[in-house]
Short mmCIF file of C-alpha atoms in Angstrom, two decimals:
data_model
loop_
_atom_site.label_atom_id
_atom_site.label_comp_id
_atom_site.label_asym_id
_atom_site.label_seq_id
_atom_site.Cartn_x
_atom_site.Cartn_y
_atom_site.Cartn_z
CA MET A 291 104.50 67.65 122.70
CA LEU A 292 105.84 64.50 124.22
CA ASN A 293 103.82 63.57 127.28
CA PHE A 294 105.90 60.75 128.65
CA ILE A 295 108.42 58.12 127.78
CA PHE A 296 108.84 54.54 129.09
CA LEU A 297 111.59 52.03 128.80
CA VAL A 298 110.24 48.56 129.24
CA ASN A 299 111.84 45.14 129.06
CA LYS A 300 110.30 42.13 127.35
CA GLN A 301 108.88 40.90 130.58
CA GLY A 302 106.91 44.15 130.84
CA GLN A 303 108.90 45.70 133.71
CA VAL A 304 109.19 49.42 133.40
CA ARG A 305 112.84 50.34 133.69
CA LEU A 306 112.49 54.05 133.22
CA SER A 307 109.54 56.41 133.06
CA GLN A 308 109.62 60.12 132.62
CA TYR A 309 106.62 62.40 132.45
CA PHE A 310 106.98 65.80 130.83
CA LYS A 311 103.77 67.16 132.29
CA HIS A 312 101.87 66.58 135.43
CA GLN A 313 100.03 63.30 135.59
CA ASP A 314 98.19 62.09 138.60
CA GLU A 315 99.89 59.25 140.44
CA ASN A 316 96.77 57.08 140.19
CA GLU A 317 96.39 57.88 136.55
CA ARG A 318 99.99 56.84 135.97
CA ARG A 319 99.43 53.56 137.71
CA ASP A 320 96.49 52.89 135.42
CA ILE A 321 97.89 53.90 132.07
CA GLU A 322 101.43 52.54 132.42
CA PRO A 323 100.58 48.84 132.35
CA GLU A 324 97.89 49.40 129.76
CA ILE A 325 100.18 51.11 127.32
CA VAL A 326 102.99 48.63 128.00
CA LYS A 327 100.68 45.76 127.34
CA LYS A 328 99.38 47.26 124.13
CA CYS A 329 102.88 47.75 122.75
CA LEU A 330 104.28 44.41 123.86
CA ASN A 331 101.30 42.62 122.42
CA ARG A 332 101.93 43.87 118.91
CA GLN A 333 103.48 41.81 116.15
CA GLU A 334 106.73 42.76 114.54
CA ASN A 335 105.00 43.48 111.24
CA GLN A 336 102.57 45.86 112.88
CA CYS A 337 102.77 49.62 112.73
CA SER A 338 104.84 51.30 115.39
CA PHE A 339 102.16 53.92 116.01
CA LEU A 340 98.94 53.45 117.86
CA ASP A 341 96.33 55.57 119.55
CA TYR A 342 95.59 55.35 123.19
CA LYS A 343 93.17 57.79 124.82
CA GLN A 344 94.26 61.26 123.78
CA TYR A 345 97.78 60.10 123.04
CA ARG A 346 99.52 58.89 120.01
CA ILE A 347 101.83 56.15 121.10
CA ILE A 348 105.06 55.64 119.18
CA TYR A 349 107.27 52.73 120.19
CA ARG A 350 110.38 50.98 118.97
CA LYS A 351 111.94 47.77 120.05
CA TYR A 352 115.68 47.48 120.45
CA ALA A 353 116.90 44.00 121.34
CA SER A 354 114.97 43.23 124.52
CA LEU A 355 113.93 46.79 125.37
CA TYR A 356 110.93 48.73 124.25
CA PHE A 357 111.12 52.48 124.02
CA ILE A 358 107.64 53.89 124.27
CA VAL A 359 106.73 57.57 123.77
CA ALA A 360 103.32 59.15 124.15
CA ALA A 361 102.97 62.16 121.92
CA ASP A 362 99.99 64.30 121.02
CA GLU A 363 97.78 63.37 118.09
CA GLU A 364 98.88 66.35 116.00
CA ASP A 365 102.57 65.47 116.47
CA ASN A 366 104.66 64.12 113.63
CA GLU A 367 104.94 60.42 114.31
CA MET A 368 108.00 60.00 112.13
CA ALA A 369 109.78 62.77 114.00
CA VAL A 370 109.09 61.05 117.31
CA TYR A 371 110.11 57.74 115.80
CA GLU A 372 113.40 59.26 114.82
CA PHE A 373 113.73 60.89 118.18
CA ILE A 374 113.57 57.50 119.83
CA HIS A 375 116.27 56.23 117.59
CA HIS A 376 118.41 59.24 118.33
CA PHE A 377 117.93 58.73 122.06
CA VAL A 378 119.04 55.15 121.68
CA GLU A 379 121.99 56.22 119.60
CA THR A 380 123.03 58.75 122.18
CA LEU A 381 122.77 56.15 124.95
CA THR A 382 124.73 53.72 122.77
CA SER A 383 127.51 56.16 122.26
CA TYR A 384 127.71 57.08 125.90
CA PHE A 385 127.59 53.53 127.21
CA ASP A 386 129.18 51.84 124.23
CA LYS A 387 126.43 49.34 123.39
CA VAL A 388 123.74 50.12 125.88
CA THR A 389 122.03 47.21 127.63
CA GLU A 390 119.19 46.96 130.13
CA ILE A 391 121.66 46.61 132.99
CA ASP A 392 123.49 49.82 131.94
CA ILE A 393 120.23 51.72 132.19
CA MET A 394 119.32 50.13 135.49
CA PHE A 395 122.59 51.03 137.14
CA ASN A 396 122.98 54.50 135.55
CA MET A 397 119.51 55.81 135.98
CA ASP A 398 120.80 59.31 136.79
CA LYS A 399 122.85 59.50 133.59
CA VAL A 400 119.97 58.26 131.47
CA HIS A 401 117.68 60.85 132.95
CA MET A 402 120.28 63.53 132.38
CA ILE A 403 120.59 62.57 128.74
CA LEU A 404 116.82 62.64 128.37
CA MET A 405 116.56 66.01 130.09
CA GLU A 406 119.18 67.45 127.74
CA MET A 407 117.17 66.24 124.77
CA VAL A 408 113.65 67.10 125.89
CA LEU A 409 112.47 70.19 127.73
CA ASN A 410 108.88 70.60 128.68
CA GLY A 411 107.95 67.84 126.27
CA GLU A 412 109.64 69.49 123.31
CA ILE A 413 112.73 68.14 121.62
CA VAL A 414 115.29 70.85 122.22
CA GLU A 415 118.64 69.30 121.40
CA THR A 416 119.64 66.93 118.67
CA ASN A 417 123.35 67.31 118.64
CA LYS A 418 124.84 64.29 120.29
CA ASN A 419 127.97 66.08 121.48
CA ARG A 420 126.04 68.87 123.01
CA ILE A 421 123.65 66.45 124.70
CA LEU A 422 126.59 64.60 126.23
CA ALA A 423 128.63 67.74 127.05
CA PRO A 424 127.29 68.29 130.63
CA LEU A 425 127.72 64.58 131.39
CA ARG A 426 131.17 64.70 130.06
CA THR A 427 132.03 67.67 132.24
CA MET A 428 130.63 65.84 135.26
CA ASP A 429 132.53 62.66 134.46
CA HIS A 430 135.62 64.72 134.01
CA ALA A 431 135.26 66.41 137.38
CA SER A 432 134.44 63.27 139.29
CA LYS A 433 137.52 61.66 137.84
CA ARG A 434 139.70 63.96 139.91
CA MET B 76 119.81 33.88 155.74
CA ASP B 77 119.86 31.79 152.64
CA SER B 78 121.01 33.25 149.40
CA PRO B 79 118.41 34.49 147.01
CA CYS B 80 117.66 31.92 144.39
CA VAL B 81 116.57 31.10 140.88
CA LEU B 82 113.96 28.40 140.85
CA VAL B 83 114.21 26.17 137.79
CA ALA B 84 111.47 23.80 136.88
CA SER B 85 110.41 21.78 133.86
CA CYS B 86 107.01 20.71 132.64
CA THR B 87 108.25 18.12 130.21
CA GLU B 88 110.67 15.22 130.14
CA PHE B 89 113.38 17.79 129.70
CA SER B 90 115.49 17.82 132.76
CA PRO B 91 115.63 21.08 134.68
CA PHE B 92 119.13 20.06 135.71
CA ASP B 93 120.22 20.58 132.16
CA LEU B 94 118.97 24.13 132.27
CA ALA B 95 120.84 24.71 135.50
CA LYS B 96 123.95 23.26 133.97
CA GLN B 97 123.66 25.60 131.04
CA ILE B 98 123.16 28.60 133.22
CA LEU B 99 126.21 27.70 135.24
CA THR B 100 128.02 27.00 131.97
CA ALA B 101 129.51 23.90 133.52
CA ASP B 102 130.10 20.51 131.91
CA ALA B 103 128.86 18.80 134.97
CA LEU B 104 126.88 20.04 137.89
CA PRO B 105 128.78 20.31 141.15
CA ASP B 106 127.53 18.47 144.22
CA PRO B 107 124.23 19.93 145.15
CA ARG B 108 123.16 21.19 148.57
CA GLN B 109 119.74 20.20 149.62
CA ARG B 110 117.88 23.24 150.67
CA LEU B 111 114.60 21.47 151.21
CA GLU B 112 113.23 18.15 150.37
CA GLY B 113 113.14 17.89 146.63
CA ILE B 114 114.93 21.20 146.12
CA LEU B 115 118.56 21.03 145.22
CA ALA B 116 120.70 24.09 145.21
CA TYR B 117 123.80 24.89 143.18
CA PRO B 118 125.76 27.99 143.99
CA TRP B 119 126.10 30.54 141.20
CA HIS B 120 128.39 33.44 141.36
CA ILE B 121 127.16 36.38 139.29
CA ASN B 122 129.72 38.83 138.13
CA THR B 123 128.55 41.73 136.00
CA LYS B 124 130.23 45.03 135.32
CA TYR B 125 128.19 46.69 138.01
CA TYR B 126 127.83 44.16 140.75
CA THR B 127 128.60 40.71 142.07
CA ALA B 128 126.17 38.44 143.80
CA ASN B 129 126.12 34.90 145.09
CA VAL B 130 122.80 33.19 144.40
CA ASP B 131 121.56 29.65 144.38
CA ILE B 132 120.17 27.91 141.37
CA CYS B 133 117.50 25.70 142.84
CA VAL B 134 116.19 22.84 140.81
CA THR B 135 113.00 21.05 141.59
CA GLU B 136 111.21 18.24 139.89
CA LYS B 137 108.11 18.66 141.94
CA ARG B 138 105.63 21.44 141.81
CA THR B 139 106.56 23.07 145.05
CA ILE B 140 107.75 26.35 146.45
CA GLY B 141 108.93 24.69 149.62
CA ASP B 142 108.30 26.52 152.84
CA GLN B 143 107.77 30.23 153.37
CA LYS B 144 111.40 30.91 154.10
CA PHE B 145 112.37 29.33 150.80
CA ALA B 146 109.55 31.04 148.89
CA GLU B 147 110.73 34.42 150.06
CA SER B 148 114.21 33.79 148.76
CA VAL B 149 112.95 32.97 145.24
CA GLU B 150 113.74 36.01 143.10
CA ALA B 151 113.63 34.42 139.67
CA PHE B 152 111.62 31.64 138.21
CA ILE B 153 112.43 29.70 135.09
CA VAL B 154 110.09 27.11 133.71
CA TYR B 155 110.58 24.88 130.70
CA PHE B 156 107.71 23.65 128.54
CA ASP B 157 107.01 22.08 125.19
CA SER B 158 104.86 24.12 122.87
CA LYS B 159 103.89 21.02 120.95
CA ASP B 160 102.25 19.54 123.96
CA VAL B 161 99.14 21.14 125.32
CA GLY B 162 99.47 19.14 128.53
CA SER B 163 102.82 20.68 129.15
CA PHE B 164 101.46 24.17 128.87
CA GLU B 165 98.66 23.24 131.24
CA GLN B 166 101.24 22.18 133.71
CA VAL B 167 102.91 25.58 133.42
CA ARG B 168 99.59 27.19 134.10
CA SER B 169 99.19 25.06 137.18
CA TRP B 170 102.37 26.65 138.51
CA LEU B 171 100.75 30.04 138.49
CA PRO B 172 99.01 29.86 141.90
CA PHE B 173 102.35 29.09 143.50
CA ILE B 174 104.20 31.67 141.58
CA LYS B 175 101.60 34.36 142.38
CA GLU B 176 102.39 33.71 146.04
CA ILE B 177 106.07 34.49 145.75
CA GLU B 178 106.01 37.02 142.92
CA PRO B 179 109.56 36.62 141.61
CA SER B 180 110.92 39.67 139.74
CA VAL B 181 112.26 37.66 136.89
CA GLN B 182 109.92 35.14 135.27
CA MET B 183 110.82 33.27 132.13
CA LEU B 184 109.06 30.67 130.14
CA ILE B 185 111.48 28.54 128.16
CA CYS B 186 110.87 26.34 125.16
CA GLU B 187 112.84 25.10 122.16
CA CYS B 188 110.93 26.97 119.50
CA CYS B 189 107.43 28.25 119.61
CA ASP B 190 105.63 28.35 116.30
CA HIS B 191 102.22 29.54 115.14
CA SER B 192 101.29 26.01 114.07
CA ASP B 193 102.21 24.37 117.34
CA ALA B 194 99.71 22.72 119.60
CA VAL B 195 100.03 25.79 121.77
CA PRO B 196 100.17 28.56 119.20
CA ARG B 197 102.84 31.19 119.62
CA GLN B 198 100.25 33.95 119.90
CA ARG B 199 98.55 32.24 122.79
CA VAL B 200 101.83 31.71 124.61
CA LEU B 201 102.86 35.30 124.11
CA LYS B 202 99.54 36.55 125.43
CA TRP B 203 99.80 34.36 128.42
CA CYS B 204 103.33 35.62 129.07
CA LEU B 205 102.21 39.22 128.80
CA ASP B 206 99.30 38.68 131.12
CA ASN B 207 101.46 37.06 133.73
CA THR B 208 104.62 39.16 133.18
CA PHE B 209 106.66 36.27 131.90
CA GLU B 210 109.24 36.51 129.16
CA LEU B 211 109.22 33.86 126.47
CA VAL B 212 112.73 32.67 125.65
CA GLU B 213 113.24 30.20 122.86
CA LEU B 214 116.39 28.13 122.99
CA ASN B 215 116.36 27.56 119.25
CA PRO B 216 114.28 30.31 117.71
CA VAL B 217 113.58 30.65 114.05
CA GLN B 218 116.24 33.01 112.86
CA ASP B 219 114.93 36.12 111.21
CA SER B 220 117.00 36.47 108.11
CA GLY B 221 118.31 40.03 108.36
CA SER B 222 114.94 41.67 109.08
CA GLU B 223 116.28 43.01 112.36
CA GLU B 224 118.58 46.00 112.52
CA ASP B 225 122.05 44.56 112.87
CA ASP B 226 123.14 47.02 115.57
CA PHE B 227 120.43 45.92 117.94
CA GLN B 228 120.25 42.23 117.32
CA GLU B 229 118.10 40.54 119.89
CA THR B 230 119.81 38.14 122.19
CA THR B 231 118.16 34.78 122.29
CA GLY B 232 118.48 31.39 123.90
CA MET B 233 120.53 30.69 126.92
CA LYS B 234 122.39 33.97 126.49
CA ARG B 235 119.18 35.87 126.92
CA ILE B 236 118.27 33.82 130.02
CA ILE B 237 121.55 34.75 131.65
CA GLN B 238 121.23 38.36 130.50
CA ALA B 239 117.80 38.63 132.01
CA LEU B 240 119.02 37.07 135.26
CA HIS B 241 121.80 39.65 135.33
CA ALA B 242 119.32 42.44 134.82
CA HIS B 243 117.86 41.99 138.24
CA THR B 244 118.81 43.71 141.44
CA TRP B 245 119.54 40.71 143.60
CA SER B 246 118.80 41.36 147.24
CA ASN B 247 122.32 40.43 148.27
CA LEU B 248 124.19 42.01 145.43
CA GLU B 249 127.36 43.91 146.18
CA MET B 250 128.00 46.90 144.01
CA LYS B 251 131.40 47.02 142.45
CA ASP B 252 133.56 49.84 143.54
CA ARG B 253 133.05 52.37 140.81
CA PRO B 254 134.15 55.77 142.07
CA ALA B 255 132.75 57.15 138.89
CA PHE B 256 131.24 55.50 135.93
CA ARG B 257 133.30 56.50 132.95
CA SER B 258 131.68 56.20 129.63
CA PRO B 259 133.82 54.29 127.16
CA TYR B 260 132.90 56.97 124.65
CA PHE B 261 134.35 59.63 126.87
CA GLU B 262 137.38 57.52 127.61
CA GLN B 263 138.08 57.50 123.93
CA LEU B 264 137.53 61.22 123.65
CA MET B 265 139.90 61.85 126.54
CA VAL B 266 142.61 59.70 124.94
CA GLU B 267 142.23 61.69 121.69
CA GLU B 268 142.33 64.97 123.53
CA LYS B 269 145.46 63.99 125.43
CA ALA B 270 147.18 62.94 122.24
CA GLU B 271 146.30 66.32 120.69
CA LYS B 272 147.64 68.20 123.67
CA ASP B 273 150.86 66.20 123.61
CA ALA B 274 151.33 66.97 120.00
CA ALA B 275 150.73 70.65 120.60
CA LYS B 276 153.19 70.62 123.45
CA LEU B 277 155.84 69.05 121.36
CA GLN B 278 155.35 71.69 118.66
CA SER B 279 155.59 74.63 121.01
CA GLY B 280 158.40 73.02 122.93
CA THR B 281 160.93 75.78 122.19
CA ASN B 282 158.46 78.49 122.93
CA THR B 283 157.60 77.20 126.32
CA GLU B 284 161.25 76.85 127.10
CA ASN B 285 161.80 80.51 126.37
CA SER B 286 158.86 81.55 128.46
CA THR B 287 160.08 79.57 131.42
CA ASP B 288 163.48 81.10 130.95
CA SER B 289 162.18 84.62 131.18
CA ALA B 290 160.19 83.69 134.20
CA ASP B 291 163.35 82.70 135.97
CA ASN B 292 165.23 85.79 137.13
CA SER B 293 168.63 84.31 137.61
CA GLN B 294 168.52 82.91 134.17
CA ILE B 295 167.61 86.32 132.78
CA HIS B 296 170.76 87.68 134.24
CA ALA B 297 172.93 84.97 132.72
CA HIS B 298 171.10 85.53 129.52
CA SER B 299 171.63 89.24 129.53
CA ILE B 300 175.33 88.85 129.85
CA ASP B 301 175.35 86.50 126.93
CA ASN B 302 173.30 88.81 124.83
CA ILE B 303 175.34 91.84 125.66
CA GLN B 304 178.43 89.96 124.84
CA GLY B 305 177.14 89.26 121.42
CA GLU B 306 175.50 92.58 120.90
CA LEU B 307 178.42 94.66 122.01
CA SER B 308 180.89 92.81 119.89
CA LYS B 309 178.69 93.54 116.95
CA SER B 310 177.61 97.08 117.66
CA LEU B 311 180.78 98.51 119.15
CA ALA B 312 183.11 98.66 116.21
CA GLY B 313 186.72 98.34 117.09
CA ALA B 314 185.97 97.12 120.55
CA SER B 315 188.15 94.32 121.71
CA LYS B 316 186.85 90.82 121.72
CA PRO B 317 185.19 90.34 125.12
CA ASP B 318 187.06 87.45 126.54
CA SER B 319 186.12 87.83 130.10
CA GLU B 320 182.99 88.88 131.84
CA GLU B 321 184.79 91.81 133.28
CA ALA B 322 185.59 93.15 129.88
CA VAL B 323 181.95 92.90 128.95
CA THR B 324 180.91 94.84 132.00
CA GLN B 325 183.49 97.39 131.13
CA ASN B 326 182.08 97.82 127.73
CA ALA B 327 178.59 97.98 128.98
CA ASN B 328 179.65 100.62 131.45
CA SER B 329 181.21 102.81 128.82
CA TRP B 330 178.21 102.35 126.61
CA SER B 331 175.73 103.33 129.24
CA THR B 332 177.93 106.21 130.34
CA SER B 333 177.96 107.64 126.92
CA ALA B 334 174.25 107.18 126.65
CA ASN B 335 173.96 109.00 129.89
CA ASP B 336 176.17 111.71 128.62
CA LYS B 337 174.13 112.09 125.55
CA GLU B 338 171.00 112.31 127.57
CA THR B 339 172.28 115.01 129.85
CA GLY B 340 173.99 116.78 127.04
CA GLY B 341 177.41 115.78 128.30
CA ALA B 342 177.23 118.51 130.94
CA SER B 343 176.87 116.30 133.96
CA ASP B 344 179.58 116.21 136.56
CA ASP B 345 181.62 113.16 137.31
CA MET B 346 179.69 112.20 140.39
CA LYS B 347 176.45 112.27 138.50
CA VAL B 348 177.82 110.21 135.70
CA LYS B 349 179.28 107.75 138.14
CA LYS B 350 175.99 107.48 139.95
CA GLY B 351 174.07 107.14 136.75
CA GLU B 352 176.51 104.59 135.65
CA LYS B 353 175.62 102.35 138.54
CA THR B 354 171.88 102.68 138.35
CA ARG B 355 171.64 102.70 134.59
CA LYS B 356 174.03 99.89 134.11
CA SER B 357 171.62 97.29 135.55
CA LYS B 358 168.62 98.96 134.05
CA GLU B 359 170.04 99.17 130.58
CA GLN B 360 171.37 95.69 130.86
CA ILE B 361 167.91 94.39 131.48
CA GLN B 362 166.41 96.59 128.79
CA GLU B 363 168.97 95.45 126.34
CA GLU B 364 168.31 91.90 127.26
CA LYS B 365 164.65 92.43 126.87
CA ILE B 366 165.05 93.92 123.44
CA ASP B 367 167.49 91.34 122.29
CA SER B 368 165.62 88.40 123.65
CA LEU B 369 162.52 89.66 121.91
CA ILE B 370 163.94 89.81 118.46
CA LYS B 371 167.06 87.78 118.76
CA ASP B 372 166.38 84.11 118.67
CA ASP B 373 163.20 83.22 116.91
CA ASP B 374 162.52 86.41 115.09
CA LEU B 375 165.95 86.94 113.66
CA SER B 376 166.10 83.45 112.35
CA MET B 377 162.61 83.84 111.01
CA LEU B 378 163.52 87.10 109.41
CA ALA B 379 166.58 85.55 107.96
CA ALA B 380 164.52 82.73 106.61
CA LEU B 381 162.19 85.29 105.11
CA GLY B 382 165.11 86.85 103.32
CA ASN B 383 165.97 83.55 101.82
CA ASN B 384 162.48 82.72 100.80
CA GLU B 385 160.59 85.87 99.89
CA SER B 386 157.61 84.23 98.36
CA ASP B 387 156.73 82.27 101.50
CA HIS B 388 153.44 83.73 102.55
CA GLU B 389 153.25 81.89 105.77
CA THR B 390 156.47 83.34 107.04
CA PHE B 391 155.33 86.76 106.03
CA GLU B 392 152.17 86.33 108.00
CA GLU B 393 154.18 85.18 110.94
CA LEU B 394 156.32 88.22 110.61
CA PHE B 395 153.37 90.49 110.67
CA ALA B 396 152.03 88.77 113.73
CA LYS B 397 155.33 89.32 115.42
CA MET B 398 155.41 92.87 114.16
CA ARG B 399 152.44 93.70 116.28
CA ILE B 400 154.13 92.27 119.34
CA MET B 401 157.24 94.15 118.52
CA LYS B 402 155.30 97.36 118.23
CA GLU B 403 153.68 96.82 121.57
CA THR B 404 157.00 96.18 123.16
CA ALA B 405 158.43 99.33 121.62
CA GLU B 406 155.56 101.37 122.95
CA SER B 407 156.29 100.18 126.47
CA LEU B 408 159.85 101.39 126.28
CA PRO B 409 161.17 104.81 127.10
CA ALA B 410 161.82 107.12 124.11
CA GLU B 411 165.56 106.47 123.93
CA GLU B 412 165.31 102.70 123.98
CA ARG B 413 162.38 102.76 121.63
CA LYS B 414 164.55 104.38 119.02
CA LEU B 415 167.20 101.71 119.46
CA TYR B 416 164.69 99.01 119.32
CA ALA B 417 163.01 100.42 116.21
CA GLU B 418 166.35 100.61 114.56
CA LYS B 419 167.12 97.05 115.29
CA VAL B 420 163.77 95.95 113.97
CA ALA B 421 164.15 98.07 110.86
CA ILE B 422 167.55 96.64 110.14
CA SER B 423 166.25 93.15 110.69
CA PHE B 424 163.41 93.80 108.32
CA TRP B 425 165.73 95.27 105.75
CA LYS B 426 167.87 92.20 105.89
CA ALA B 427 164.86 89.99 105.85
CA ILE B 428 163.46 91.37 102.66
CA GLY B 429 166.81 91.05 101.12
CA GLY B 430 167.64 94.77 100.93
CA ASP B 431 171.00 95.97 99.81
CA GLU B 432 173.57 95.63 102.55
CA ASP B 433 175.23 98.83 101.46
CA GLU B 434 172.20 100.91 102.38
CA ILE B 435 172.47 99.99 106.01
CA GLU B 436 176.19 99.69 106.06
CA GLY B 437 177.59 101.76 108.85
CA LEU B 438 174.29 102.14 110.58
CA ASP B 439 175.33 99.79 113.32
CA SER B 440 178.78 101.23 113.49
CA ASP B 441 177.48 104.79 113.21
CA ASP B 442 175.29 104.17 116.15
CA GLY B 443 178.03 102.49 118.04
CA GLY B 444 180.40 105.31 117.10
CA GLY B 445 177.96 107.89 118.36
CA MET B 446 177.81 106.17 121.57
CA ASP B 447 181.48 105.92 121.83
#
């Protein structure tokens, strides 16, 4: 299962973090910067997968944003790798070229998209239109 | 209170004023305002799609964070250094104690191009940045030749500096009035949807017209007279051409009377007939209108078209679809009218499939005759 996901900018500031299972606040404070540092420290030619404690970390860098996912060791890394890309693609299609500032000022929407895609740490929806359908309904309603 | 500010400094000969000029995208710096001794401020209006903010770009040539009031207003720190000069990097490091005091949200280390073979190797710079939450921005980076995915090309240089400065929630920012964020993707979808709807509306234009007609009672009445006019002139053989409305009503009266007679076996007394005349007249008028309007316009023309073009499958399918509606309508009618209705439909069908006119010749007139 996916344990948590972070969105981090190049400076190392966490722009979004979502945990799919309970994690102690103190533990979060400890592991967040450690994982972020590990990922940001890596060269471009290095593998996108790394092990950290009991987690398998899969990260991808898009422009100036890092998308970091902590999965379980027995998870399929490539599947998670593709999931990250799909998440980015969904954001891109919703925001039309997503940037850090879009994510910062539309936190609710980003979380909604993520919640449509992942339930209880499992990927439950991969159809972009279905992921965006509830948001679309909401946007439609608020328009009036 | 003073505006929040970006503190710009340089640890080389490179003038920090040049950096400020580039951030402001101005050819020449405007007249500065002295915020403190050795700290010059240039107003910068930030306008993004989400907010606007007025901040100061403060340039200093000394290593200072001014007084406490000023330090508290520093929300971003930009420092320029030369990766080919170890001393320059040392100077940056000497900024750290000051910076730690004010902890700006945005911290950027700027250089022209940081290479592995430089006096301060790239790896060391990057590590330092990571440890101190700085972002390294190169003004003239070595371009990766197509190794990056094109869709998510990294922004570099001055553009990245401005982008990073935008991606900060300035303490005095004013959110733009956005009643609802509308995704451009959805905007596009909505436009497409609307176009589709409009096209559909245009196509069913005649249908909707009919339905609105039938919804309007007064129009039904006007319609019924028209229909009866046409119908009677056709079905009542030998009847005079109905020139006036009165004549039509007359005909309708006689028709309904005879129908009434037929129903009661012709044994009813005058009063009864007269009474029936009145009540049935309006009723039958409406029924007649209903029947006619149901098969008259669209269906008859469609049936006629079918007769002309027997091999057209689509029309045949349409016909069958209508057939079901016709059947339902017939079922809702009283026995007498159902017969009439069925007959009309049958005749229409006969004509539609190109049946011999002789076969049905006289059917209309027979019927009419019987009623007469």
